[in-house]
Amino acid sequence: MGLGIFPLDASRLVVGDGSQLRAGQNLSHDGQDLFLTTSAARVVSSLFVWSALLITSHQIFLHLKNYTIPNEQRYIIRILFIVPIYAFDSWLSLLLIGSHQYYVYFDSVRDCYEAFVIYSFLSLCFEYLGGESTIMVEIRGKPIVSSCIYGTCCLQGMSYSIGFLRFCKQATLQFCIVKPLMAVLTIILQAFGKYHDGDFNFSMWNSYGLWSRQ
């Protein structure tokens, strides 16, 4: 049993419950159906989502069973959890497509955990390299190689220092602060009907305007 869809214009649809859905590119040739609302889309998505959940759960179980390097494995387990969270969020968003943008709430929770994963990944990198003090012993005083590929083209003539390392750390961790704040603001705006994802109308707020998509 599918949802009824009635085309309004090239980029906006209204589904059976009266909510709006932006999916102009997913229209069929006759303009009457949307693949994402079909049973086939749900079956295919379910297959991949539950496969990802089972595989990742098995990997997490193996890490917990062989928890011999806790200083590293705790960060690895945190990072692995992003797979089921992303997969389940996308699956729920597909099942509730058109339901008054309820997916925005799921995405906000996902965004908060994504920020936590960024912090965990940075901590894991530092742990692999022996910690901040060990890193500085290895690189202190060495010149920074200027390279457009690695994004150091503007650092020619500079050398590695504790200040440079901490700046890189702070620049990365700012994401972990901004992302959750923007997620909370998104939920508040959504509750008051002032948030439309993907709508760049100046009368409405969107996550790009709030810098939440970094």
Short mmCIF file of C-alpha atoms in Angstrom, two decimals:
data_model
loop_
_atom_site.label_atom_id
_atom_site.label_comp_id
_atom_site.label_asym_id
_atom_site.label_seq_id
_atom_site.Cartn_x
_atom_site.Cartn_y
_atom_site.Cartn_z
CA MET A 1 0.00 0.00 0.00
CA GLY A 2 1.73 3.13 -1.19
CA LEU A 3 1.31 6.81 -0.42
CA GLY A 4 -0.59 8.97 -2.87
CA ILE A 5 1.60 11.64 -4.51
CA PHE A 6 0.38 14.64 -6.45
CA PRO A 7 2.91 16.78 -8.37
CA LEU A 8 2.81 20.49 -7.63
CA ASP A 9 5.81 21.68 -9.59
CA ALA A 10 9.18 20.42 -10.76
CA SER A 11 10.70 20.24 -7.30
CA ARG A 12 7.90 19.88 -4.73
CA LEU A 13 5.51 17.02 -4.00
CA VAL A 14 2.65 16.52 -1.58
CA VAL A 15 2.13 13.04 -0.20
CA GLY A 16 -1.04 11.51 1.11
CA ASP A 17 -0.77 12.90 4.64
CA GLY A 18 -0.58 16.45 3.32
CA SER A 19 3.10 17.05 4.05
CA GLN A 20 5.49 18.37 1.45
CA LEU A 21 8.31 16.37 -0.04
CA ARG A 22 11.17 17.67 -2.19
CA ALA A 23 11.99 14.92 -4.62
CA GLY A 24 11.68 16.25 -8.15
CA GLN A 25 14.59 14.19 -9.39
CA ASN A 26 12.99 10.94 -8.20
CA LEU A 27 9.82 11.25 -10.24
CA SER A 28 9.00 8.47 -12.67
CA HIS A 29 8.55 9.26 -16.37
CA ASP A 30 4.80 9.77 -15.99
CA GLY A 31 5.33 12.06 -13.00
CA GLN A 32 2.93 10.06 -10.83
CA ASP A 33 5.14 7.95 -8.60
CA LEU A 34 8.21 8.21 -6.42
CA PHE A 35 10.51 5.17 -6.19
CA LEU A 36 11.40 5.90 -2.56
CA THR A 37 7.77 5.30 -1.54
CA THR A 38 7.54 1.88 -3.20
CA SER A 39 7.77 -1.51 -1.52
CA ALA A 40 10.84 -2.33 -3.63
CA ALA A 41 12.76 0.60 -2.14
CA ARG A 42 11.83 -0.50 1.37
CA VAL A 43 12.89 -4.09 0.74
CA VAL A 44 16.23 -3.12 -0.80
CA SER A 45 16.99 -0.60 1.96
CA SER A 46 16.02 -3.09 4.65
CA LEU A 47 18.38 -5.67 3.19
CA PHE A 48 21.38 -3.35 3.25
CA VAL A 49 20.53 -1.76 6.59
CA TRP A 50 20.16 -5.04 8.47
CA SER A 51 23.26 -6.42 6.79
CA ALA A 52 25.22 -3.41 8.02
CA LEU A 53 23.75 -3.81 11.51
CA LEU A 54 24.66 -7.49 11.72
CA ILE A 55 28.20 -7.06 10.37
CA THR A 56 28.97 -4.09 12.60
CA SER A 57 27.44 -5.74 15.66
CA HIS A 58 29.67 -8.75 15.05
CA GLN A 59 32.75 -6.52 14.83
CA ILE A 60 31.81 -4.71 18.04
CA PHE A 61 31.25 -8.06 19.77
CA LEU A 62 34.70 -9.28 18.70
CA HIS A 63 36.34 -6.12 20.08
CA LEU A 64 34.51 -6.54 23.39
CA LYS A 65 35.37 -10.23 23.54
CA ASN A 66 39.05 -9.48 22.92
CA TYR A 67 39.27 -6.25 24.87
CA THR A 68 43.04 -6.36 25.33
CA ILE A 69 44.01 -2.81 24.31
CA PRO A 70 41.32 -0.66 26.00
CA ASN A 71 43.06 2.66 25.28
CA GLU A 72 42.58 2.07 21.55
CA GLN A 73 39.59 -0.28 21.35
CA ARG A 74 37.24 2.00 23.23
CA TYR A 75 37.64 4.59 20.47
CA ILE A 76 37.29 1.94 17.76
CA ILE A 77 34.01 0.71 19.26
CA ARG A 78 32.67 4.26 19.45
CA ILE A 79 33.53 4.80 15.78
CA LEU A 80 31.92 1.50 14.74
CA PHE A 81 28.63 2.53 16.34
CA ILE A 82 28.27 5.25 13.68
CA VAL A 83 27.43 2.54 11.11
CA PRO A 84 24.20 1.26 12.76
CA ILE A 85 23.22 4.79 13.77
CA TYR A 86 23.59 6.14 10.22
CA ALA A 87 21.96 3.05 8.70
CA PHE A 88 19.00 3.02 11.09
CA ASP A 89 18.52 6.78 10.73
CA SER A 90 18.41 6.51 6.93
CA TRP A 91 16.05 3.54 7.11
CA LEU A 92 13.59 5.30 9.43
CA SER A 93 13.75 8.41 7.26
CA LEU A 94 12.80 6.29 4.24
CA LEU A 95 9.94 4.56 6.05
CA LEU A 96 8.59 7.89 7.30
CA ILE A 97 9.19 9.79 4.07
CA GLY A 98 6.76 12.66 3.72
CA SER A 99 5.58 12.38 7.32
CA HIS A 100 5.94 16.06 8.15
CA GLN A 101 9.76 15.90 8.07
CA TYR A 102 10.02 13.68 11.14
CA TYR A 103 13.37 12.54 9.77
CA VAL A 104 14.83 15.89 10.89
CA TYR A 105 14.71 14.70 14.50
CA PHE A 106 16.50 11.45 13.65
CA ASP A 107 19.12 13.37 11.66
CA SER A 108 19.75 15.67 14.62
CA VAL A 109 20.53 12.72 16.89
CA ARG A 110 22.80 11.31 14.18
CA ASP A 111 24.60 14.67 13.86
CA CYS A 112 25.31 14.76 17.59
CA TYR A 113 26.82 11.29 17.52
CA GLU A 114 28.79 12.20 14.40
CA ALA A 115 30.46 14.99 16.37
CA PHE A 116 31.30 12.49 19.11
CA VAL A 117 32.82 10.16 16.49
CA ILE A 118 35.01 12.97 15.14
CA TYR A 119 36.37 13.49 18.66
CA SER A 120 36.87 9.74 19.09
CA PHE A 121 38.70 9.45 15.76
CA LEU A 122 41.04 12.30 16.67
CA SER A 123 41.72 10.70 20.05
CA LEU A 124 42.40 7.37 18.35
CA CYS A 125 44.91 8.99 16.00
CA PHE A 126 46.73 10.55 18.96
CA GLU A 127 46.67 7.19 20.75
CA TYR A 128 48.13 5.38 17.74
CA LEU A 129 50.97 7.91 17.60
CA GLY A 130 51.76 7.61 21.31
CA GLY A 131 50.11 10.75 22.60
CA GLU A 132 50.68 14.47 22.17
CA SER A 133 54.05 14.51 23.94
CA THR A 134 55.43 11.67 21.80
CA ILE A 135 54.24 13.36 18.62
CA MET A 136 55.98 16.59 19.57
CA VAL A 137 59.25 14.78 20.28
CA GLU A 138 59.16 13.38 16.75
CA ILE A 139 58.15 16.49 14.80
CA ARG A 140 59.27 19.51 16.90
CA GLY A 141 61.38 21.88 14.84
CA LYS A 142 60.92 20.03 11.57
CA PRO A 143 59.92 22.25 8.63
CA ILE A 144 56.41 21.93 7.25
CA VAL A 145 56.54 20.68 3.67
CA SER A 146 54.54 22.98 1.42
CA SER A 147 51.99 20.92 -0.55
CA CYS A 148 48.69 21.73 -2.21
CA ILE A 149 47.66 18.08 -1.87
CA TYR A 150 47.98 18.08 1.93
CA GLY A 151 46.69 21.63 2.36
CA THR A 152 50.00 23.04 3.62
CA CYS A 153 50.71 25.28 0.61
CA CYS A 154 50.26 28.41 2.75
CA LEU A 155 52.58 27.19 5.52
CA GLN A 156 55.86 27.45 3.64
CA GLY A 157 58.74 28.45 5.92
CA MET A 158 56.95 27.39 9.10
CA SER A 159 58.00 24.54 11.38
CA TYR A 160 56.07 22.16 13.62
CA SER A 161 55.55 23.29 17.19
CA ILE A 162 53.26 22.59 20.13
CA GLY A 163 51.23 25.63 19.15
CA PHE A 164 50.71 24.31 15.62
CA LEU A 165 49.63 20.89 16.90
CA ARG A 166 47.14 22.37 19.35
CA PHE A 167 45.76 24.67 16.67
CA CYS A 168 45.05 21.64 14.46
CA LYS A 169 43.41 19.92 17.42
CA GLN A 170 41.23 22.93 18.24
CA ALA A 171 40.25 23.40 14.59
CA THR A 172 39.04 19.81 14.49
CA LEU A 173 37.25 19.83 17.83
CA GLN A 174 35.29 23.00 17.03
CA PHE A 175 33.15 20.73 14.84
CA CYS A 176 32.29 18.71 17.94
CA ILE A 177 30.84 21.84 19.56
CA VAL A 178 29.15 23.52 16.59
CA LYS A 179 27.47 20.39 15.23
CA PRO A 180 25.44 19.49 18.38
CA LEU A 181 24.48 23.15 18.91
CA MET A 182 23.17 23.39 15.36
CA ALA A 183 21.33 20.07 15.81
CA VAL A 184 19.54 21.43 18.88
CA LEU A 185 18.69 24.65 17.04
CA THR A 186 17.36 22.61 14.12
CA ILE A 187 15.01 20.69 16.45
CA ILE A 188 13.73 23.94 17.97
CA LEU A 189 13.12 25.53 14.54
CA GLN A 190 11.46 22.35 13.29
CA ALA A 191 9.11 22.33 16.28
CA PHE A 192 8.01 25.88 15.41
CA GLY A 193 7.72 25.15 11.69
CA LYS A 194 10.62 27.43 10.75
CA TYR A 195 12.96 24.78 9.39
CA HIS A 196 12.76 23.34 5.88
CA ASP A 197 15.65 21.05 4.95
CA GLY A 198 17.01 21.95 1.51
CA ASP A 199 14.87 25.09 1.24
CA PHE A 200 17.09 28.11 0.56
CA ASN A 201 14.23 30.58 0.91
CA PHE A 202 15.43 33.43 3.15
CA SER A 203 12.16 33.25 5.08
CA MET A 204 13.06 29.75 6.24
CA TRP A 205 16.09 28.42 8.09
CA ASN A 206 18.11 25.50 6.87
CA SER A 207 21.15 23.68 8.16
CA TYR A 208 23.43 25.22 5.54
CA GLY A 209 22.50 28.68 6.72
CA LEU A 210 23.23 27.56 10.27
CA TRP A 211 26.62 26.07 9.28
CA SER A 212 25.59 22.67 10.58
CA ARG A 213 26.70 20.91 7.39
CA GLN A 214 30.44 21.29 7.66
#
